[in-house]
Short mmCIF file of C-alpha atoms in Angstrom, two decimals:
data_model
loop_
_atom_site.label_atom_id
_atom_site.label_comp_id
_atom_site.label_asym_id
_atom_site.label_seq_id
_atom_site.Cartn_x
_atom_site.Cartn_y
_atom_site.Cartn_z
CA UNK A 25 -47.49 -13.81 -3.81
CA UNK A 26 -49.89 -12.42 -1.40
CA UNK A 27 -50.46 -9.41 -0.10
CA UNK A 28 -52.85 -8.18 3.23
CA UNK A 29 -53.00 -4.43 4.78
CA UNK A 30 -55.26 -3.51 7.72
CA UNK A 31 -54.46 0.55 8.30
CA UNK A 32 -56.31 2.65 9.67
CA UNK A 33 -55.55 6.78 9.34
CA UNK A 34 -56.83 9.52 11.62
CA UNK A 35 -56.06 12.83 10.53
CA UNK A 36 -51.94 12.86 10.12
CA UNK A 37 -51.85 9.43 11.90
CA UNK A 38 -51.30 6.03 10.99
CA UNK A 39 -51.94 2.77 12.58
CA UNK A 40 -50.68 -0.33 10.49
CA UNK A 41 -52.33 -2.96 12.21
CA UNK A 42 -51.55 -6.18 9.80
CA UNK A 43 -49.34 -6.15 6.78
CA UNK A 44 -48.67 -9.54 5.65
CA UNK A 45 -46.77 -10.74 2.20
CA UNK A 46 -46.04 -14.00 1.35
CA UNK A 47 -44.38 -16.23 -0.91
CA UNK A 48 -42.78 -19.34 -2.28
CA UNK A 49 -40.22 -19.61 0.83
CA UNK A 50 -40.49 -15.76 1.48
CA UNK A 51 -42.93 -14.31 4.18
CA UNK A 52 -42.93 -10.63 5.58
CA UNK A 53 -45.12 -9.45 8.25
CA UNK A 54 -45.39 -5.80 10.37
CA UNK A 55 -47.04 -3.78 12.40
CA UNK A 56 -46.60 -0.01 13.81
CA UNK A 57 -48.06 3.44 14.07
CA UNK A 58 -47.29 6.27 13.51
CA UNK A 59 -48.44 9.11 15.78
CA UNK A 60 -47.75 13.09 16.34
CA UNK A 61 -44.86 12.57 14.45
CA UNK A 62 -43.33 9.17 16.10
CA UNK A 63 -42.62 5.85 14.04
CA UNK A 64 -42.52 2.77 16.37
CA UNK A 65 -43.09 -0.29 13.89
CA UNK A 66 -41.98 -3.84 14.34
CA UNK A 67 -41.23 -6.57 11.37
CA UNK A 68 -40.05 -10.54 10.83
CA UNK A 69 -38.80 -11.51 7.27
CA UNK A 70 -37.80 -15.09 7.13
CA UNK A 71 -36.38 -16.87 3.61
CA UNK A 72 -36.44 -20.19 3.43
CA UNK A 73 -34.23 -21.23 0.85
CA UNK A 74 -31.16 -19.17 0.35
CA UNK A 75 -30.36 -20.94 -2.75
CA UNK A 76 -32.88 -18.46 -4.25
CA UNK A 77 -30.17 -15.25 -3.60
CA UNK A 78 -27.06 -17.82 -4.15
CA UNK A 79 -26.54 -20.99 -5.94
CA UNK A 80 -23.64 -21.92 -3.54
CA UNK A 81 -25.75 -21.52 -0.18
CA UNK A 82 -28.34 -23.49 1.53
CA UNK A 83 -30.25 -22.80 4.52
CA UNK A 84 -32.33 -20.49 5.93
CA UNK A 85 -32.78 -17.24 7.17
CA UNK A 86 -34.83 -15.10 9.69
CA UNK A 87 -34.61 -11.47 10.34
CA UNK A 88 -36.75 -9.59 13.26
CA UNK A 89 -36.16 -5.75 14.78
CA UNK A 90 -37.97 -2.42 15.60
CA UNK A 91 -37.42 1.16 14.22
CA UNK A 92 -38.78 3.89 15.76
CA UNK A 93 -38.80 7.73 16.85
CA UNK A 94 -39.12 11.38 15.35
CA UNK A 95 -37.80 11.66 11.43
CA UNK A 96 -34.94 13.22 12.44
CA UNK A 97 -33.27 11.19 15.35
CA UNK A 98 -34.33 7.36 14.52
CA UNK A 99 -33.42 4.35 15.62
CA UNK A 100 -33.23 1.14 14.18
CA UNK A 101 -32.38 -2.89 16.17
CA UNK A 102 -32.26 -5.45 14.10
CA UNK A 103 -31.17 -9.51 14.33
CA UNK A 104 -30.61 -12.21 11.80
CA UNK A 105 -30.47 -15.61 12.68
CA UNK A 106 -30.12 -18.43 10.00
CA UNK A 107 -28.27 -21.75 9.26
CA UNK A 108 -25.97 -21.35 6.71
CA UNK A 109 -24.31 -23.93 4.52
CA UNK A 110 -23.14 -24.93 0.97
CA UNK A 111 -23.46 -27.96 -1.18
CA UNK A 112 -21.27 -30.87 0.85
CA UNK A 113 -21.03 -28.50 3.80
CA UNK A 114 -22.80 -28.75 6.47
CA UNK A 115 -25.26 -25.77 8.02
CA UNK A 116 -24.26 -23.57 11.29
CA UNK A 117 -25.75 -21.58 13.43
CA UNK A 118 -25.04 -17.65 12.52
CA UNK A 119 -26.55 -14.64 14.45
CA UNK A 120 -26.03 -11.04 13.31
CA UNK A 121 -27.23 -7.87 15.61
CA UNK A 122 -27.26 -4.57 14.53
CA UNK A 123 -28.25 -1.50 16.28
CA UNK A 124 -28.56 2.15 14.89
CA UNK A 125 -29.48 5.42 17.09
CA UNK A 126 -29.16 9.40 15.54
CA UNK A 127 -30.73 8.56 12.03
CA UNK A 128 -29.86 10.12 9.74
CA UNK A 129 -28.46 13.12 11.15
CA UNK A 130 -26.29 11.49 14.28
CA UNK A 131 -25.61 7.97 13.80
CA UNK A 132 -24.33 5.90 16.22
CA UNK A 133 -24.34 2.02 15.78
CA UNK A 134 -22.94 -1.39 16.65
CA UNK A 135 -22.74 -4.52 14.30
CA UNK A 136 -22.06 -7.84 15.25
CA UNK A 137 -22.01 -11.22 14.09
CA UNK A 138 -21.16 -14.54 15.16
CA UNK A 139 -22.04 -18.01 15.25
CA UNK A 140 -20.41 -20.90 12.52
CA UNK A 141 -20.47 -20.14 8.83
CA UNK A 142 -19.58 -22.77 6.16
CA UNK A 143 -18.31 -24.96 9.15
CA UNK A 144 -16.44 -22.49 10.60
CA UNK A 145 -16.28 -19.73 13.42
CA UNK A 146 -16.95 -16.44 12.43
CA UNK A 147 -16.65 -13.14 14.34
CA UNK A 148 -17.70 -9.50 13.25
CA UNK A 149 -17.77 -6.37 15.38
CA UNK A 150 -17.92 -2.66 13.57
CA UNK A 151 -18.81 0.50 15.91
CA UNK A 152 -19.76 3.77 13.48
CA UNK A 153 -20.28 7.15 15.59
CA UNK A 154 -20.65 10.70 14.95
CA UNK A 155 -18.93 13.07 16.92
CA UNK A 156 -20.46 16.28 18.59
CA UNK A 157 -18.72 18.40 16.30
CA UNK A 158 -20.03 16.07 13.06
CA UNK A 159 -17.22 13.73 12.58
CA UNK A 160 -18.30 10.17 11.69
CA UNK A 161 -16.14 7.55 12.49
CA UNK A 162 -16.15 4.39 11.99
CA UNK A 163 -13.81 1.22 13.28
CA UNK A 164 -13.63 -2.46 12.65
CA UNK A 165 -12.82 -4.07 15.63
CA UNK A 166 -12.72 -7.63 14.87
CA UNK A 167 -13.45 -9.23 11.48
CA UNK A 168 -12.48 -13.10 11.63
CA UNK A 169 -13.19 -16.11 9.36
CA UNK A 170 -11.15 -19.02 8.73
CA UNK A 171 -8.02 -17.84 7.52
CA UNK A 172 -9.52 -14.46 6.61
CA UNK A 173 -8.79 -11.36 8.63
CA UNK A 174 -10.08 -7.64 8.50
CA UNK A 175 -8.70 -4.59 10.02
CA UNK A 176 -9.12 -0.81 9.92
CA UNK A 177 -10.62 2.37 11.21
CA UNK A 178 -12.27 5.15 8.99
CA UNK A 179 -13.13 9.07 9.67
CA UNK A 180 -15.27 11.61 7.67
CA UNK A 181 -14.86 14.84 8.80
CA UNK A 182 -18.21 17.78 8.36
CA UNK A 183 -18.15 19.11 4.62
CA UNK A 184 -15.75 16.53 3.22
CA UNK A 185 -16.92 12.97 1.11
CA UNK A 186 -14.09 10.74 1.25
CA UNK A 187 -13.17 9.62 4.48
CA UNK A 188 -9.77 9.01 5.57
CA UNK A 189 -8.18 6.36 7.42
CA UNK A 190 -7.07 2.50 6.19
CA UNK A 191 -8.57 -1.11 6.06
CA UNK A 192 -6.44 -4.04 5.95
CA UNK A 193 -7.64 -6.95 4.55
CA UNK A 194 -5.61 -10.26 4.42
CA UNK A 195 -6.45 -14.30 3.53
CA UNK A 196 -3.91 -16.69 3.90
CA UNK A 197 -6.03 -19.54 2.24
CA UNK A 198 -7.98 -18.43 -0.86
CA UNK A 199 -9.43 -21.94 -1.23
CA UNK A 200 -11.32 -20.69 2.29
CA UNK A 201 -13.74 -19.24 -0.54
CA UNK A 202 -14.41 -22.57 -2.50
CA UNK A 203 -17.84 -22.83 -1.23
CA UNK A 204 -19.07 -19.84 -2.11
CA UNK A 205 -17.84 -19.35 -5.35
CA UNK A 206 -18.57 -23.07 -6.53
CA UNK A 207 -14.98 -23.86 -7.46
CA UNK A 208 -11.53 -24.73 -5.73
CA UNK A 209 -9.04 -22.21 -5.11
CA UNK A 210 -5.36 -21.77 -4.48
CA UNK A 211 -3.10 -19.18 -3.02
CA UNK A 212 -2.81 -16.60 -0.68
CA UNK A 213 -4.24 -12.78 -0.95
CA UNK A 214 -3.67 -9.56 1.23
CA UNK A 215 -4.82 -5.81 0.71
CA UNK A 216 -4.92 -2.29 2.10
CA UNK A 217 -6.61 0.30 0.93
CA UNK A 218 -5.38 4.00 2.25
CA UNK A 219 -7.28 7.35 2.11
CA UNK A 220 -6.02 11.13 2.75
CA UNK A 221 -8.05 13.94 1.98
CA UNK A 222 -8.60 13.74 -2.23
CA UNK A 223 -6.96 10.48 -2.85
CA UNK A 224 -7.28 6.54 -2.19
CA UNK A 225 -4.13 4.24 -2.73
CA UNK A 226 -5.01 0.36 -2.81
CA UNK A 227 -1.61 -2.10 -2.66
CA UNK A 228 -2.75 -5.72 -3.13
CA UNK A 229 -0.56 -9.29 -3.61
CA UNK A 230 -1.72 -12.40 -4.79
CA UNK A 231 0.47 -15.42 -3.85
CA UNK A 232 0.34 -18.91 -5.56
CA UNK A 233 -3.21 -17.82 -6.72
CA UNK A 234 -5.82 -19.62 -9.15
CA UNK A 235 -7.95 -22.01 -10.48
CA UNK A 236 -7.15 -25.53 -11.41
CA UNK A 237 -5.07 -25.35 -15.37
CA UNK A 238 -4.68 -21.45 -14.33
CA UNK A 239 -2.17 -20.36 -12.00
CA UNK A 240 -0.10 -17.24 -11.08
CA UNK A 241 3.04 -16.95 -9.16
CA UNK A 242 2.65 -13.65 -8.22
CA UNK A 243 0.21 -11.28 -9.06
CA UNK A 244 0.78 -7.08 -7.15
CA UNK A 245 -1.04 -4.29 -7.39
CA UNK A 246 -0.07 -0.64 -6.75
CA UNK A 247 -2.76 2.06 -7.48
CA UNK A 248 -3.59 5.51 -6.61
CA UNK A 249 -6.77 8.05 -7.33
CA UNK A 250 -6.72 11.48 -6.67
CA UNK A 251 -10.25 13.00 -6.20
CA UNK A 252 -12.10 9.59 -6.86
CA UNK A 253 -15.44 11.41 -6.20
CA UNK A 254 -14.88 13.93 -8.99
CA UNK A 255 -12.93 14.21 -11.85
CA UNK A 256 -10.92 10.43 -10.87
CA UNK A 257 -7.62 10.12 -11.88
CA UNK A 258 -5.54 7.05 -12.02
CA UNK A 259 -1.95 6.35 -11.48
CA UNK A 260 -1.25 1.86 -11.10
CA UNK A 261 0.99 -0.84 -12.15
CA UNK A 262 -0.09 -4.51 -12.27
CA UNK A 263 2.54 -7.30 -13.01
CA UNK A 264 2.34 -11.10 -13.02
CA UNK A 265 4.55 -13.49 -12.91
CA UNK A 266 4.43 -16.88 -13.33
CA UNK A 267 1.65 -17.13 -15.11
CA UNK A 268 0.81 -20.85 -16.31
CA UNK A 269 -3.11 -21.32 -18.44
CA UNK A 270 -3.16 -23.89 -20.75
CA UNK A 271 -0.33 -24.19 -22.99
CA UNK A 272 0.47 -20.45 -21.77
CA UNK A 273 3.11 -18.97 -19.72
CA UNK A 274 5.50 -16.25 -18.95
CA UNK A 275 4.88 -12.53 -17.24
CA UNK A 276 2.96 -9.76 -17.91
CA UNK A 277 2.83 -6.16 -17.22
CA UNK A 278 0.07 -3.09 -16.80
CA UNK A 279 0.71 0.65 -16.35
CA UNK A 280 -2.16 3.04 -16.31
CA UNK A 281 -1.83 6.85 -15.94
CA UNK A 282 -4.42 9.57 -16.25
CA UNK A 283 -8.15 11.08 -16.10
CA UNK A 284 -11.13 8.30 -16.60
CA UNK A 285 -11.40 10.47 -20.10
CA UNK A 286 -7.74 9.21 -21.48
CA UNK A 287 -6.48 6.67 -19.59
CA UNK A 288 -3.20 5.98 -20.44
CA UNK A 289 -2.36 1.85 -20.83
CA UNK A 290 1.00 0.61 -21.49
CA UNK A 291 1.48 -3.52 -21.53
CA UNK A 292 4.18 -5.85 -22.25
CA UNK A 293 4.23 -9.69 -21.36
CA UNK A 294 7.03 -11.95 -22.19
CA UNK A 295 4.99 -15.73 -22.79
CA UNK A 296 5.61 -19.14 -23.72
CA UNK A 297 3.46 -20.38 -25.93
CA UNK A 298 3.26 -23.91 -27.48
CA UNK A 299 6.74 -23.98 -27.02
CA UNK A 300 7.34 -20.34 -28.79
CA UNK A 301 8.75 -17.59 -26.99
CA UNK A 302 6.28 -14.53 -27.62
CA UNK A 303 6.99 -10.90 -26.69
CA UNK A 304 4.28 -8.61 -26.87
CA UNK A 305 4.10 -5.20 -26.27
CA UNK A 306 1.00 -2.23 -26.83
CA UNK A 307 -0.08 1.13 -25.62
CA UNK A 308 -3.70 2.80 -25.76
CA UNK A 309 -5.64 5.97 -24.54
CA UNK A 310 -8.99 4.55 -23.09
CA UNK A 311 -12.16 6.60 -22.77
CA UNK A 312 -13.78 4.93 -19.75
CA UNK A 313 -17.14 6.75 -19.72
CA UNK A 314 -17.16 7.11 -23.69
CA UNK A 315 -16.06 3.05 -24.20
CA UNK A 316 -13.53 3.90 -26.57
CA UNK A 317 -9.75 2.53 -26.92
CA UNK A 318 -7.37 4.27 -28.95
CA UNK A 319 -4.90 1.54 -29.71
CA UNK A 320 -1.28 3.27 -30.85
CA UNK A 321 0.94 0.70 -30.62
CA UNK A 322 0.96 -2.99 -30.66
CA UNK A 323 3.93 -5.60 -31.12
CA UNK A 324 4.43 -9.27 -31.25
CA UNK A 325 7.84 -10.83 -31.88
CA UNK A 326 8.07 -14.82 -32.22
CA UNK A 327 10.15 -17.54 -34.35
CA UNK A 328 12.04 -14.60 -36.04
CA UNK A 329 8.65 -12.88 -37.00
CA UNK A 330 7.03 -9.68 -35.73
CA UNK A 331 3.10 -8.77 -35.86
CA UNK A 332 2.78 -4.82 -36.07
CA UNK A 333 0.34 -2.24 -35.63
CA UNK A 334 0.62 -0.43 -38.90
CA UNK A 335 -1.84 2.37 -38.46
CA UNK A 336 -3.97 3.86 -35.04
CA UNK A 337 -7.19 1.48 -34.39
CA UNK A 338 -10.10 2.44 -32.78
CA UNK A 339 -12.48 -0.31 -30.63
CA UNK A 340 -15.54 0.69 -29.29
CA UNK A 341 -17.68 -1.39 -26.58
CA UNK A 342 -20.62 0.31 -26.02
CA UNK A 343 -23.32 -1.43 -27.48
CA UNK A 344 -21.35 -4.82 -28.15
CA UNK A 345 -17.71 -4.16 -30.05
CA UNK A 346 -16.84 -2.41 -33.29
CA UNK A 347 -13.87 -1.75 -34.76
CA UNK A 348 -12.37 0.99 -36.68
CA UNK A 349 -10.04 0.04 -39.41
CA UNK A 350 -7.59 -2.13 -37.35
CA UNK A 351 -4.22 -2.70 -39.47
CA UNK A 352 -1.97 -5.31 -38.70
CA UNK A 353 1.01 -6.61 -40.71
CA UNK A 354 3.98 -9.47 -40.53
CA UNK A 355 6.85 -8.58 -43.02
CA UNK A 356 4.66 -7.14 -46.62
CA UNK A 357 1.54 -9.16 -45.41
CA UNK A 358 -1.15 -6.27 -44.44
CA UNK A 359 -4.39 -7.79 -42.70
CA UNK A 360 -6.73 -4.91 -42.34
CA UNK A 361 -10.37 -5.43 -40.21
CA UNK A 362 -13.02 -3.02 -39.71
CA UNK A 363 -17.04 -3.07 -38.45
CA UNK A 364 -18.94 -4.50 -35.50
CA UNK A 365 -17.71 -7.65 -34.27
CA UNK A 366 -20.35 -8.07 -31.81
CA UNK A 367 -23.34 -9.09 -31.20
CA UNK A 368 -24.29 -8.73 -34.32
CA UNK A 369 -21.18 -9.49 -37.29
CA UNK A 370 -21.13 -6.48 -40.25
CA UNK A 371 -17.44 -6.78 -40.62
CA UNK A 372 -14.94 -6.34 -43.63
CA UNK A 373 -11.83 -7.83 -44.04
CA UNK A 374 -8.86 -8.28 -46.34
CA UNK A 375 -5.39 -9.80 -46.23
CA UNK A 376 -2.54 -9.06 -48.73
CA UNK A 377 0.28 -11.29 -48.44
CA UNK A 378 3.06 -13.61 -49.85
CA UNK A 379 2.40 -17.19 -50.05
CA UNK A 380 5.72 -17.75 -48.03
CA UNK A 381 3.93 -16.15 -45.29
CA UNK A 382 2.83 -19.89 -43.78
CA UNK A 383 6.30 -20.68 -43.73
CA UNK A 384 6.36 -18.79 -40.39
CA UNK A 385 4.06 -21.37 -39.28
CA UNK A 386 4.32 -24.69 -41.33
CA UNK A 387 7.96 -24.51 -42.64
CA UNK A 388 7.51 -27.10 -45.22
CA UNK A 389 4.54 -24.85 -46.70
CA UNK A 390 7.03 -21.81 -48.19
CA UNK A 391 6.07 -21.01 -51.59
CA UNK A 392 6.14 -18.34 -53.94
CA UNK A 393 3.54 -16.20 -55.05
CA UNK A 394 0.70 -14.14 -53.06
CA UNK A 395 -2.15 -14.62 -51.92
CA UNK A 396 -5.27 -11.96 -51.50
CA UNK A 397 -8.30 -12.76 -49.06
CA UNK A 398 -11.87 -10.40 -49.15
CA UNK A 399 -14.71 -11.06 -46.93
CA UNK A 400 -17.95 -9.60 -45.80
CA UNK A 401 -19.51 -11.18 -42.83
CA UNK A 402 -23.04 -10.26 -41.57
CA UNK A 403 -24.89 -12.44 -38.94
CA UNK A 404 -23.42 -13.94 -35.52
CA UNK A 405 -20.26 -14.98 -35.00
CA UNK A 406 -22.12 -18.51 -34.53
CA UNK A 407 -23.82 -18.50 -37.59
CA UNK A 408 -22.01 -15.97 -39.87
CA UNK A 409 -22.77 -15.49 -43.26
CA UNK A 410 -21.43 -13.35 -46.12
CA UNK A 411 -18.73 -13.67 -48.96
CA UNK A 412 -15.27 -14.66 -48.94
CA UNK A 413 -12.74 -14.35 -51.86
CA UNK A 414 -9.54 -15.72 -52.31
CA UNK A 415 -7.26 -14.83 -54.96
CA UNK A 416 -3.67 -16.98 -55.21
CA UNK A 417 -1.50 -16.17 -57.95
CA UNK A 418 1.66 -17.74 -58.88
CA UNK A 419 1.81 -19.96 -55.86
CA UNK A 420 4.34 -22.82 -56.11
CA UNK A 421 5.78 -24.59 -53.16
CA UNK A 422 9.39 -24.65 -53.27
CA UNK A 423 10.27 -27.84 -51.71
CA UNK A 424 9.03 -31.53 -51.85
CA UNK A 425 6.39 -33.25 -53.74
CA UNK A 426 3.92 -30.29 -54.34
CA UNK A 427 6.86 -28.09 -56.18
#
């Protein structure tokens, strides 16, 4: 990059004469004064490649305005003009203009935007104003693009930090996005987000939504916060249904109660797997800003065999993910794990089980006998290393050639 100043200072005022920065595809330049107390400064930033912020864009971008005034009643003008595209779609014209008078301590603005983005129209308009007796409000007016559409008005009254009020926010053709996030889409999405004094609700639906080999039916969201600016606590329910990834499918759902401290999480999904019918069931107290789960319960039922919890686990995922003594167990078999998993492997393990126990997966594999597994693995999961010992005593197959 490079960089040129030419200031000049006079007692308590400057004059900025030149500043100039520059670099591959990214220029800057300015000039302004400031005198007895009054900034009046101009600028023009231009970007030539917007693949540098985004993989999924192309084009270019230039950006030119003014600020100016005493500290304590600016204002600021500002317009954007680019061509915007994506890989296999071709650029448009876009235009954004934003004013701002009353900084910081009486805003009062306009934001607009229009022009063709990703081959198609788009239209913005916000208005933000504070009132003479310090309430800031804010409105969307129009908020347009493709099949996306944006509504809602929001008010913070003097002394309070959440405002209240509602935006609506609804897109009746998810693959709209494809360009932008570099892969098609499918399905439909709407939202709304609500706020009263101390608490936010968000209600959300996802219709026919996902990514090719991953689909949902139905996805719907119902949460609520109560003083999400202090001590947050959280009261939702997710559920899916008609969930199809891979050789996966059934439905699933996600309660959550409680403080960020010991967040409640009950889950059950019914699923289809490889032909199986699985049902699977947990609950855990999750320490958000400590990254701890306290798993209590956990349940999997399939081909006449269940997969229990036998003992309280905890998982931690603060610096990568450790576990502490997890203990699992299908009829007398007892697999118990415990270490870091992640990034680094220091893990112990051990299994105790009947031989039989493949039967519930290979049918023509029941034996008699048991069958005791020790490990100790060190390394990466890529490249583990360690010790492994298996113990079988009086295995015998009980059917077919290998009794």
């Amino acid at each position: 990059a490079k960089i040129g100043v030419s200031a000049q200072l006079a007692g308590s005022d400057l004059v900025l004469s030149r500043l100039e920065i520059a670099g591959t595809g990214f220029s800057l330049t300015a000039h302004g004064s400031s005198k007895a107390g009054v900034l009046d400064a101009e600028y023009r930033i231009a970007l030539a490649d917007l693949s540098v912020f985004a993989s999924t864009l192309t084009g270019a971008v230039q950006a030119e305005g003014r600020f100016g005034g005493k500290p304590d009643a600016l204002s600021v003008a500002a317009t954007v003009r680019g061509d915007v595209g994506a890989p296999g779609v071709p650029r448009g014209p876009v235009t954004l203009r934003v004013t701002l008078d009353g900084l910081p301590g009486a805003p009062a603005g306009h934001a607009e935007a229009e022009g063709q983005l990703l081959g198609a129209p788009l239209a913005l308009a916000l208005d933000a104003k504070r009132e003479a007796d310090g309430t800031l409000r804010a409105t969307i007016r129009r908020a347009d693009w493709r099949s996306l559409h944006a509504e809602g008005a929001l008010t913070l009254a003097p002394g309070t930090k959440l405002p209240t009020g509602r935006v609506q926010l609804r897109m009746a053709r998810l693959q709209d996005l494809a360009p932008l996030v570099g892969q098609p889409l499918s399905g439909s999405l709407s939202a709304g987000l609500h706020l009263d004094e101390g608490a936010a609700r968000l209600d959300g639906e996802a219709l026919n939504a996902g990514l090719p080999g991953n689909h949902v039916r139905r996805v719907q969201l119902q949460a609520r916060v109560t003083d999400p600016l202090g001590h947050p606590a959280v009261t939702a329910n997710v559920s899916a249904e008609g969930i199809e990834t891979g050789s996966l499918a059934g439905s699933a759902k996600v309660e959550l109660q409680g403080p960020q401290e010991a967040l409640q999480v009950r889950a059950n999904a019914a699923l289809r797997a490889s032909g199986t019918d699985v049902a699977v069931t947990g609950a855990a107290v999750v320490n958000v800003p400590g990254r701890q789960v306290a798993l209590s319960a956990l349940q999997a039922s399939g081909k006449g065999e269940t997969l229990r919890l036998l003992a309280p686990a905890a998982v931690r995922f603060g610096d990568g993910v450790s576990v502490d003594r997890l203990r699992l167990g299908v009829r007398s078999a007892v697999l118990e794990v415990a270490g870091r998993l992640s990034p680094a492997l220091d893990v112990t393990a051990s299994l105790r089980a009947p031989a039989d126990i493949a039967a519930a997966f290979a049918p023509d594999l029941a034996a008699d006998g048991t069958v005791q597994v020790d490990a100790k693995l060190t390394g990466t999961s890529a490249q583990p290393s360690g010790t492994v010992r298996v113990a079988a005593n009086g295995v015998r197959l009980r059917a077919g050639p290998g009794r």
